Structure formats: structure tokens, C-alpha cells
Short mmCIF file of C-alpha atoms and ligand atoms in Angstrom, two decimals:
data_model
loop_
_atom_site.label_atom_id
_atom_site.label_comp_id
_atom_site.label_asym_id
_atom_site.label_seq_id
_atom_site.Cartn_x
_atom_site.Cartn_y
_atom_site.Cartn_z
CA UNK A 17 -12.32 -62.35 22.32
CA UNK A 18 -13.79 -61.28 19.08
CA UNK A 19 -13.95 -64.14 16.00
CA UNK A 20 -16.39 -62.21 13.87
CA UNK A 21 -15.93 -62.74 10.20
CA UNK A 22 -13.46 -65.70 10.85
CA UNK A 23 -14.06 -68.97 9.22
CA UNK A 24 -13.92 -72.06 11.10
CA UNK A 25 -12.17 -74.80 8.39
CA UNK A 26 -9.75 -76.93 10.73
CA UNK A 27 -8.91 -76.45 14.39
CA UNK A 28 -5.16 -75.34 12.90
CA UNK A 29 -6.76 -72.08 11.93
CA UNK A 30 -7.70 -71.21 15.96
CA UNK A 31 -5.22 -70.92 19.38
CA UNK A 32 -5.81 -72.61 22.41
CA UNK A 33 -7.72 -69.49 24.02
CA UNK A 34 -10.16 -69.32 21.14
CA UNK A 35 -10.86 -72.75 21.55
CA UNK A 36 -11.31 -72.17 25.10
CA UNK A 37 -13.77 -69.29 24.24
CA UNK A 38 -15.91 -71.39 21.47
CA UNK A 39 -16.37 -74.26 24.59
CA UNK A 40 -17.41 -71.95 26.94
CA UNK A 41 -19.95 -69.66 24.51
CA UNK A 42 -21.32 -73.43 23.92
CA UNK A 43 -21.84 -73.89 28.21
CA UNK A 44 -23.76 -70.45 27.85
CA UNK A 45 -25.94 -71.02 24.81
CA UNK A 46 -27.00 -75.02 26.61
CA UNK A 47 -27.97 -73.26 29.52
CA UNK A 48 -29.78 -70.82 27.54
CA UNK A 49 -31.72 -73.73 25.62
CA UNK A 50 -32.15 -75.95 29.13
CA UNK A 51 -34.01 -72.86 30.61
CA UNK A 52 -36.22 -71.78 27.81
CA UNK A 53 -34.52 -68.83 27.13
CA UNK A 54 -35.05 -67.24 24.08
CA UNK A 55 -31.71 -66.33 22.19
CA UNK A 56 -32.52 -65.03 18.58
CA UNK A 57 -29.22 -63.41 18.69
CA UNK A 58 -28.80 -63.53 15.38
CA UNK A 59 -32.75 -62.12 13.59
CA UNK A 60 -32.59 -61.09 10.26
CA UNK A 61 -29.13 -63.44 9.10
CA UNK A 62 -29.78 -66.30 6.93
CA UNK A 63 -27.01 -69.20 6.33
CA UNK A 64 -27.09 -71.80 3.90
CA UNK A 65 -26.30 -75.21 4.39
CA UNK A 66 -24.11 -77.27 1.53
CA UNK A 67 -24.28 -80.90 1.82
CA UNK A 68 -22.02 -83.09 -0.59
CA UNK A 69 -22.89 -86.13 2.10
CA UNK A 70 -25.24 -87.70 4.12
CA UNK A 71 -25.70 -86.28 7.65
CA UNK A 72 -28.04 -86.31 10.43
CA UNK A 73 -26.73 -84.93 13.09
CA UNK A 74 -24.19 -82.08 12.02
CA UNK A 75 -27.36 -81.06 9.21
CA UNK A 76 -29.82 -80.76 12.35
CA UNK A 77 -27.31 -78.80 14.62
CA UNK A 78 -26.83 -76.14 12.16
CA UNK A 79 -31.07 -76.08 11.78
CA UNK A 80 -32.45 -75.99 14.64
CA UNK A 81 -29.11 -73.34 16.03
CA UNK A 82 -29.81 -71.45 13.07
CA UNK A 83 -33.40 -71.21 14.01
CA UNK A 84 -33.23 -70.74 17.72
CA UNK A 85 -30.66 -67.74 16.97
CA UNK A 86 -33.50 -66.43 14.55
CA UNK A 87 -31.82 -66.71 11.38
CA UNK A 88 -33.60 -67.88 8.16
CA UNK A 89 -31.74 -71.35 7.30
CA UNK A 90 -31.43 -72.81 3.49
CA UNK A 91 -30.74 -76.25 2.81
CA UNK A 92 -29.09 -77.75 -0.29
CA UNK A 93 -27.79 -81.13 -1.62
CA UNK A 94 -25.62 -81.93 -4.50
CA UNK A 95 -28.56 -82.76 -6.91
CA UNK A 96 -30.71 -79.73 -5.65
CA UNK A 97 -27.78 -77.19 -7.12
CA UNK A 98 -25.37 -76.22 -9.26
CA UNK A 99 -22.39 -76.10 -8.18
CA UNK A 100 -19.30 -77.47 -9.79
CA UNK A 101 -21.98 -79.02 -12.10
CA UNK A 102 -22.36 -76.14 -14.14
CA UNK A 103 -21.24 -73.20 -11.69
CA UNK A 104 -17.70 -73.18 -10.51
CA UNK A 105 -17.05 -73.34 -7.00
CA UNK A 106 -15.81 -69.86 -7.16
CA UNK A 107 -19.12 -68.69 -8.82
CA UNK A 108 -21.01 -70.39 -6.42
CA UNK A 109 -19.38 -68.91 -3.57
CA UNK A 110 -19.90 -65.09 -4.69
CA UNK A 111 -23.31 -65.68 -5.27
CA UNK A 112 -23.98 -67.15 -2.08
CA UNK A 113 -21.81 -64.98 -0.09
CA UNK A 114 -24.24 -62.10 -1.66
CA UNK A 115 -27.28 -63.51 -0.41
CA UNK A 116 -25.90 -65.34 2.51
CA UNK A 117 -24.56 -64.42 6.04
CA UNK A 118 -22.56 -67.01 6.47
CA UNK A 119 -22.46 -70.75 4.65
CA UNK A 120 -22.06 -74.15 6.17
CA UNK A 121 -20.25 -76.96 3.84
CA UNK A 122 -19.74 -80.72 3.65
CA UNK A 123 -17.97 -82.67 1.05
CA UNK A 124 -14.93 -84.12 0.01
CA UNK A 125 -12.01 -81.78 -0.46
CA UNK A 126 -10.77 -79.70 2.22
CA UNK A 127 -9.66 -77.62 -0.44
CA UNK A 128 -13.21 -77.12 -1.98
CA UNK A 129 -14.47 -75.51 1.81
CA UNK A 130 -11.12 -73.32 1.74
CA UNK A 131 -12.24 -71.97 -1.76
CA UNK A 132 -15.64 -70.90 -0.84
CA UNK A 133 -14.39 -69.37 1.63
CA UNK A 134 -11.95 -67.52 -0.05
CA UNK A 135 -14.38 -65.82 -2.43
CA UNK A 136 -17.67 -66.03 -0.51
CA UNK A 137 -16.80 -62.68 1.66
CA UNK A 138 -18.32 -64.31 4.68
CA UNK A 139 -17.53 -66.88 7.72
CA UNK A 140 -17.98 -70.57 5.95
CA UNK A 141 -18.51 -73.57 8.55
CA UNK A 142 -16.75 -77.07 7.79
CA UNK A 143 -19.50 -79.81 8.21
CA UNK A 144 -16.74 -82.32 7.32
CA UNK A 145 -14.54 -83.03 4.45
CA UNK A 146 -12.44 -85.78 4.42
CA UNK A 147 -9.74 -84.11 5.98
CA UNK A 148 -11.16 -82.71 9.15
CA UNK A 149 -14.38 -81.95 11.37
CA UNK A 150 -13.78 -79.63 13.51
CA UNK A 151 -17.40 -78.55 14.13
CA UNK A 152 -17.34 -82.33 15.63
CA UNK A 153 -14.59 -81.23 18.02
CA UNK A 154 -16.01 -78.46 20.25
CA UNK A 155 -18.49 -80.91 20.82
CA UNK A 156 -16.51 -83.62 21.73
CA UNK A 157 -14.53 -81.06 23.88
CA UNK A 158 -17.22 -79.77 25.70
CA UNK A 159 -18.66 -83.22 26.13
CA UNK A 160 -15.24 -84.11 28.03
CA UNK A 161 -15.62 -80.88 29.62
CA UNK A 162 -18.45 -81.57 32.01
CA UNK A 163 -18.10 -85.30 32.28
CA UNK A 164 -14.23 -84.58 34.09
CA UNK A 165 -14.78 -80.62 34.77
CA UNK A 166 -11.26 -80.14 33.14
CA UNK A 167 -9.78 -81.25 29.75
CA UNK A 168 -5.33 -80.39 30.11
CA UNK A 169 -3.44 -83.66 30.50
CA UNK A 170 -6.44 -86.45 30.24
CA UNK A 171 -5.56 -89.33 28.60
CA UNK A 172 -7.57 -89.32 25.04
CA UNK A 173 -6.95 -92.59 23.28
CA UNK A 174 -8.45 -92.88 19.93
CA UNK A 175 -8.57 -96.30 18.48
CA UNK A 176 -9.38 -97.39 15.03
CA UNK A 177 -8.87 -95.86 11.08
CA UNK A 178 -6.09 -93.59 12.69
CA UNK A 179 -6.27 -91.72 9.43
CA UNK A 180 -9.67 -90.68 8.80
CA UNK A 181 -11.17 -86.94 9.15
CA UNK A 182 -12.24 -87.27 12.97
CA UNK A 183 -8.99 -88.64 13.77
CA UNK A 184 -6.85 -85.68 11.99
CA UNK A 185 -9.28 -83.45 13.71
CA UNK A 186 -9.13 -85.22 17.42
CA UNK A 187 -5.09 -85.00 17.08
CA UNK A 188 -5.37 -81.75 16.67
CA UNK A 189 -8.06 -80.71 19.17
CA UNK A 190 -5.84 -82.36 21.34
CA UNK A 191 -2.28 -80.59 21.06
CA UNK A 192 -4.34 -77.69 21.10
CA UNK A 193 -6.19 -78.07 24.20
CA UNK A 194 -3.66 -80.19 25.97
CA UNK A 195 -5.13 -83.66 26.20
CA UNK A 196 -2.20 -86.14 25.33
CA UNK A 197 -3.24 -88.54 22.48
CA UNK A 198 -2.71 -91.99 21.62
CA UNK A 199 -3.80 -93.00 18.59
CA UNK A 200 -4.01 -96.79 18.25
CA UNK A 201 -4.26 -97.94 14.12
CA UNK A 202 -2.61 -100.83 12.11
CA UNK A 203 0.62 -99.29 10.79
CA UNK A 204 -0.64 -98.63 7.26
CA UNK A 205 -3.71 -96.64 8.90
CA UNK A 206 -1.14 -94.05 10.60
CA UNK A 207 -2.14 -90.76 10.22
CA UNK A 208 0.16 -88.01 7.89
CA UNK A 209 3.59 -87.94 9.58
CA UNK A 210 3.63 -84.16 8.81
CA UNK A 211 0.53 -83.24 10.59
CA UNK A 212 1.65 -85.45 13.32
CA UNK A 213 4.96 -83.78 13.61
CA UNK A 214 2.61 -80.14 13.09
CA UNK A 215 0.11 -81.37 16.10
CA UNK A 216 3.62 -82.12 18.30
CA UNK A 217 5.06 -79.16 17.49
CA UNK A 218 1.59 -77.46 18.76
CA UNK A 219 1.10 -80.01 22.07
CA UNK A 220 5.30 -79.01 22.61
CA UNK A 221 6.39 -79.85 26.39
CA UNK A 222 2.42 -79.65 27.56
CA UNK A 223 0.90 -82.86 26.34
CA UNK A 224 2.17 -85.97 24.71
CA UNK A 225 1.38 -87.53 20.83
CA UNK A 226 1.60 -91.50 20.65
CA UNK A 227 1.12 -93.06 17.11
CA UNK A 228 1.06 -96.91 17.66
CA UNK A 229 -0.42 -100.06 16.77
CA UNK A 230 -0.55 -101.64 19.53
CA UNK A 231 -3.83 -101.63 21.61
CA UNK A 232 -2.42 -102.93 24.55
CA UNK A 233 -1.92 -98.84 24.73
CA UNK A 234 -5.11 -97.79 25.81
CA UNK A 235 -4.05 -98.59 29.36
CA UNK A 236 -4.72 -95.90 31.78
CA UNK A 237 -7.06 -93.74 29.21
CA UNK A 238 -9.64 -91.28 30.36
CA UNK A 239 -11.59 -91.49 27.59
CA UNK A 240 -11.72 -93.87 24.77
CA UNK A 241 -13.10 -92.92 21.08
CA UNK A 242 -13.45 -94.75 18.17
CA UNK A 243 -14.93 -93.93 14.82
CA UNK A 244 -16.43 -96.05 11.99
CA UNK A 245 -13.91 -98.19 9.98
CA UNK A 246 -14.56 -96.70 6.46
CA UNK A 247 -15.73 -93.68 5.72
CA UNK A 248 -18.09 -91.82 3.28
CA UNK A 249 -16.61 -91.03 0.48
CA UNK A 250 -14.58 -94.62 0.53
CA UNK A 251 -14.94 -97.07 -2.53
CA UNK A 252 -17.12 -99.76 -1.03
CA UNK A 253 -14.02 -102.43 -2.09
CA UNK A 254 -12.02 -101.46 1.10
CA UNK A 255 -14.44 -102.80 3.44
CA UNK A 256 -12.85 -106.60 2.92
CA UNK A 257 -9.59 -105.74 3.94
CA UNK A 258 -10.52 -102.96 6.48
CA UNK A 259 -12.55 -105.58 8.40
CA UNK A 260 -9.52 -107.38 8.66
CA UNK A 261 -6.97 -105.34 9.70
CA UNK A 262 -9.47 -103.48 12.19
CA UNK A 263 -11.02 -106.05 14.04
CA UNK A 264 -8.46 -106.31 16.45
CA UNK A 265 -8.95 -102.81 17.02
CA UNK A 266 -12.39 -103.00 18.23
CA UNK A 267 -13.62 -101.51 20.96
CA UNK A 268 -15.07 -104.04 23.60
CA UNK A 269 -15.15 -105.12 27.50
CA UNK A 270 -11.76 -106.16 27.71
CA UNK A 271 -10.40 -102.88 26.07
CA UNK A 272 -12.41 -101.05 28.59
CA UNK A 273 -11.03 -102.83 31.67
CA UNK A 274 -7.93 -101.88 30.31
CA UNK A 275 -8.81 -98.18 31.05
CA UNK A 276 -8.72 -96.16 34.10
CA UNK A 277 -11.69 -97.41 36.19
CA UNK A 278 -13.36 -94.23 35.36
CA UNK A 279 -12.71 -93.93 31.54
CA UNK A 280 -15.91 -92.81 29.39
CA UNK A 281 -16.29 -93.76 25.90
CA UNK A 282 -17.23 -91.47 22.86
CA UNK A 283 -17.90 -91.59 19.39
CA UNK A 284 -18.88 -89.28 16.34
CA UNK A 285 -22.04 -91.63 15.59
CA UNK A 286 -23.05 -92.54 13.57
CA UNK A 287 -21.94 -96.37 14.78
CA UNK A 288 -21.94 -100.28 13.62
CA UNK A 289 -22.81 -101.44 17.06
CA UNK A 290 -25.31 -104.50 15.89
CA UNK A 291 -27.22 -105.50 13.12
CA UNK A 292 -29.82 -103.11 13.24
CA UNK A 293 -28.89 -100.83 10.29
CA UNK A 294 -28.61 -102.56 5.98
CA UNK A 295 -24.42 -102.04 6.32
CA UNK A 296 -24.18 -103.44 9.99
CA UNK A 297 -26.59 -106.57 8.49
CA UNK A 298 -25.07 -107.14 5.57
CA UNK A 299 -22.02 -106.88 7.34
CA UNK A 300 -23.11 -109.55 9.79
CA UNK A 301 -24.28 -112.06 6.99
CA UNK A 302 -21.03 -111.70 4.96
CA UNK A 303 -18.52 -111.58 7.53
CA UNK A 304 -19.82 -113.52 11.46
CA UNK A 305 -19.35 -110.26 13.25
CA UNK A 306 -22.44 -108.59 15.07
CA UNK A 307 -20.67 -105.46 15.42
CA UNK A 308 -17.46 -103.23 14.17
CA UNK A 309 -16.06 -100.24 16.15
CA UNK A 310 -17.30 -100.93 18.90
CA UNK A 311 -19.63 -103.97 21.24
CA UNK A 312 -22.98 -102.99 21.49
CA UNK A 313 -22.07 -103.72 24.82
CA UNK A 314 -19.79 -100.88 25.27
CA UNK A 315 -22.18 -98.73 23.57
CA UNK A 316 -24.85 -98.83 25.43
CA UNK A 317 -22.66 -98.84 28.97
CA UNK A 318 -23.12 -96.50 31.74
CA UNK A 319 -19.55 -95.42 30.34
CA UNK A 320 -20.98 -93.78 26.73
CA UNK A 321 -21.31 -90.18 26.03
CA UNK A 322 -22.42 -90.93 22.50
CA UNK A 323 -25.85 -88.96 22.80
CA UNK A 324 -24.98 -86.33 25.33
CA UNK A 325 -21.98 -85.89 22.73
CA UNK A 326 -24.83 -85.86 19.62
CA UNK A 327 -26.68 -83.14 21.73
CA UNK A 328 -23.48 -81.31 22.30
CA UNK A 329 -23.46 -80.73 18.36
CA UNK A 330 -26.08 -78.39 18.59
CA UNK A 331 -25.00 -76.14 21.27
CA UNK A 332 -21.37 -76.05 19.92
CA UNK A 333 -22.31 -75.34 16.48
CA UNK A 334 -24.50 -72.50 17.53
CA UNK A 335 -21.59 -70.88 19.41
CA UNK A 336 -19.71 -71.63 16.62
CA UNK A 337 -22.15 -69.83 13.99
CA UNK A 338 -22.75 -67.13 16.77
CA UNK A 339 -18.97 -65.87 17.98
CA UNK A 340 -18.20 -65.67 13.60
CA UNK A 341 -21.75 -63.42 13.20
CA UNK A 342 -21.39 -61.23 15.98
CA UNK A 343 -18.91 -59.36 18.23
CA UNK A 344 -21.63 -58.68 21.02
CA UNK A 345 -20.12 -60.51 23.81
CA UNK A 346 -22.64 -62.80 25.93
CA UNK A 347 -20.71 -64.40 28.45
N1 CP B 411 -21.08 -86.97 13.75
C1 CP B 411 -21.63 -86.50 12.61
O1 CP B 411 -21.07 -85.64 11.92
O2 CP B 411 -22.83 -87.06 12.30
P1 CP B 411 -23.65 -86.86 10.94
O3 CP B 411 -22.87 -87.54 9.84
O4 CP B 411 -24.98 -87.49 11.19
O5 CP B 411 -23.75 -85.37 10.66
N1 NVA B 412 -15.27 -90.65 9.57
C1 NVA B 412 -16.69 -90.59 9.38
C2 NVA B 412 -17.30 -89.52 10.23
C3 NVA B 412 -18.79 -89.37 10.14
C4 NVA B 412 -19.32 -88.31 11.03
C5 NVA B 412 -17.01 -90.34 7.91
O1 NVA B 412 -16.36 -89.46 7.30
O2 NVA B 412 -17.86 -91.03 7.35
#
């Protein structure tokens, strides 16, 4: 297997095996980390990191696994550069790809990542756009991974905004992979019926793709994911009626028990799960409800992955940044 010099934009871009790969590099470099290995891999490269939004975790992954692969690691926001302020993104990109290994990128239009990469010359890394983010899947993957010990034909039921960039992404992770998918969403939250009909065409006779609005669905899931209910980037008027149509979409006790005994629960983070954050509060004060996606409850059961799948960023985007920068093979 040899992904040096590829870009990693959407999960469409990579087969099944390379997927497989990516997961498995990320098993090697956590080991690495757990036993105080050293693994500057990668001395003497330097990546820059483009953030258009907020982040903490996907930010710190790509920090601290550029640094423990030895790479020199450049941060920037939108106010702390020029680009498509008074450099094009084009412009920007050839500059950066001259001084730059490789370049990480988070913002709105997928289009925007596919440009820099276009004219950069080197491997750029989508940190989420608000189409996809697939950095977020190999993760998630390899959190499901060593939780079950096997990921073809689970049960992956995604409830919530059945539209939003971790829900394209997790559709397509799964046809890929081979976990069948349910997404539960109000009908006017469905996701694009042509990359549905793409990620069946992809899952074929393997693994199953169920778009439907009723949560009575998550029966006999494996694992259960939700995501927040509007996302960055959003004009802060949807929240009214997207509290509305999702709060029967939440994910509590009694959607749990609807699960296979053994079902874990996972989300991106970050989460509404109380009051303890100025949206979840204000939230709380305006509208009665101490929590959104999901009970705090739920959260912070025995069932939730949610920081083991935060850690999980780390490793995954260092195998990630590592298989596009080199073709020495670790494994
Ligand atoms: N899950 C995720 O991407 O988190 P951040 O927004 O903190 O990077
Ligand atoms: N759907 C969320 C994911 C955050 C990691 C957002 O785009 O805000």
C-alpha cells in the first residue's frame, strides 16, 4: 500500500483496502505513543494548519501528530492571513505548497479544500468543510474497531441532522467499510439523494443504506451516533425550528434500550449534553430543555466512546499525515 502524495478530501476519493490500511497504520502509531516510543518519522517536514472554524480537537490532533512525527507545525486562522482576503485561494495554495510539506484545511466549501489542493503540489488534509470530515472517520472507525474487534455488517445507526458534514461522511465510511447504516432525520433533514444512491451503489449487495424518520429504527443497533443539531457555519435563526423538529430525535435511555444490549454510543464532540457551556445555557433558559443530542445521561454511560473516540483523532490523523508523506512502510 503506498498513498504518498495523495490527498485525503472525502472518504469517496479512497477504496475499502486503503481505508483498511489508514485504520491499521493508526493501531501501530497508538501503540507506538502508549509505549513511549519515539516516532519522528517524519524530521525535517513542516505542515501548516488552515482554520476557517473553531476546533479543539481536530486542531490538537494535527499538533501534537505533527510534532511527535518531528515535523515543524504552523498554525493559521482566518484573521491571521490572507487568503481569499487579498490572496486568491489559488495564490495561497502555491505559496504554501512551496514552503509547506503538506497543508491541513477547515472551512466552508468543499470546493475551497479541493482547490488548494489542486494547485498546492502537495497532500492537503480536510479538517472539515461543510460537506464532509473524513479525518473524523478513521477515528470513529478505529474507535469501533477495538470496542467490537471487527467493523463488516454492524449495525451503525446515526440519528439526528441526517444532512450535516459528519453524517455525509459516516454514510460513506460506512458503504465503504461495510457497516450497514440507518440514518434516522425528520424528512426535510434527509441527506442528498444522489450521494445516497452513490454510497448504495458503493455498500452494493455487502451492507445495507436506510434513510428514515422514524426512530423507532434504531432497534437492534451496535452503535448509536449522534451529532450536534446545527452546525458551524449555520445562521443562528435555524436553531428555533431545529429544536423542534429534532427533539424527538434525541438521544436518551429509552433510545438506548432500544439497542442491542451491547450497543456503544459515539459522537464527534463537541456535545450539548447539559447546561454547562453559554449555547447549552442559553439554550436551557429559552427553550426548558437541559440537553439536545443527546441525555447527559447517555453521555456519561458506561456505553460512550466519546473520549476514547477524541483520543482516536490523534492517532488517526497522524497515520493519516504519515501514509501521504512517506512510502516507508511501518507495519
Ligand atoms: N470532532 C471535531 O472535529 O472536533 P473539533 O471541532 O473540536 O475539532
Ligand atoms: N457537524 C458539526 C461537527 C463538528 C465537529 C459542525 O460542523 O459543527
Amino acid at each position: 500500500m503506498n498513498l504518498k502524495g495523495r490527498s485525503f478530501l472525502t472518504l469517496l476519493d479512497y477504496t475499502k483496502e486503503e481505508i483498511l490500511y489508514l485504520i491499521n497504520l493508526s493501531e501501530k502509531f497508538k501503540k507506538l505513543k502508549k509505549d513511549g516510543v519515539v516516532h519522528k518519522y517524519l524530521e525535517g517536514k513542516n505542515i501548516v494548519l488552515l482554520f476557517e472554524k473553531a476546533s479543539t480537537r481536530t486542531r490538537c490532533s494535527f499538533e501534537v501528530a505533527g510534532n511527535d512525527l518531528g515535523m515543524g507545525v504552523t498554525f493559521l486562522d482566518s484573521a491571521s492571513s490572507q487568503m481569499g482576503k487579498k490572496e486568491s485561494i489559488e495564490d495561497t495554495a502555491v505559496v504554501l505548497g512551496k514552503l509547506y510539506d503538506g497543508i491541513e484545511y477547515r472551512g466552508f466549501d468543499q470546493e475551497l479544500v479541493a482547490k488548494l489542493a489542486e494547485y498546492s503540489n502537495v497532500p492537503v488534509w480536510n479538517g472539515l468543510t461543510d460537506d464532509y470530515h473524513p479525518t473524523q472517520m478513521i477515528g470513529d472507525l478505529l474507535t469501533i474497531k477495538e470496542h467490537f474487534s471487527y467493523l463488516e455488517n454492524l449495525n451503525f445507526v446515526y440519528i439526528g441532522d441526517g444532512r450535516n458534514n459528519v453524517a455525509n461522511s459516516l454514510m460513506i465510511a460506512c458503504s465503504k467499510v461495510g457497516l450497514n447504516y440507518t440514518c434516522i432525520t425528520p424528512e426535510s433533514l434527509f441527506p442528498d439523494a444522489k450521494l445516497v444512491e452513490t454510497c448504495r451503489n458503493i455498500a452494493s449487495e455487502k451492507s445495507t443504506i436506510t434513510i428514515t424518520s422514524d426512530p423507532n429504527k434504531a432497534e437492534g443497533a451496535n452503535i448509536i451516533y449522534t451529532d450536534v443539531w446545527v452546525s458551524m457555519g449555520e445562521p443562528e435563526e435555524v436553531w428555533d425550528e431545529r429544536i423542534k423538529l429534532l427533539k424527538p430525535y434525541q438521544v436518551n435511555a429509552n433510545l438506548m434500550n432500544m439497542a442491542d444490549p451491547n450497543c456503544i454510543f459515539m459522537h464527534c464532540l463537541p456535545s450539548f449534553h447539559d447546561t454547562d457551556t453559554t449555547i447549552g445555557k442559553d439554550i436551557y433558559d429559552k427553550y426548558g430543555i437541559p440537553a439536545m443530542e443527546v441525555t447527559d445521561e447517555v453521555f456519561r454511560s458506561e456505553k460512550s466512546l466519546v473520549f476514547t473516540e477524541a483520543e482516536n483523532r490523534m492517532h488517526t490523523i497522524k497515520a493519516i499525515m504519515y501514509a501521504s508523506l512517506s512510502d516507508k512502510n511501518i507495519l
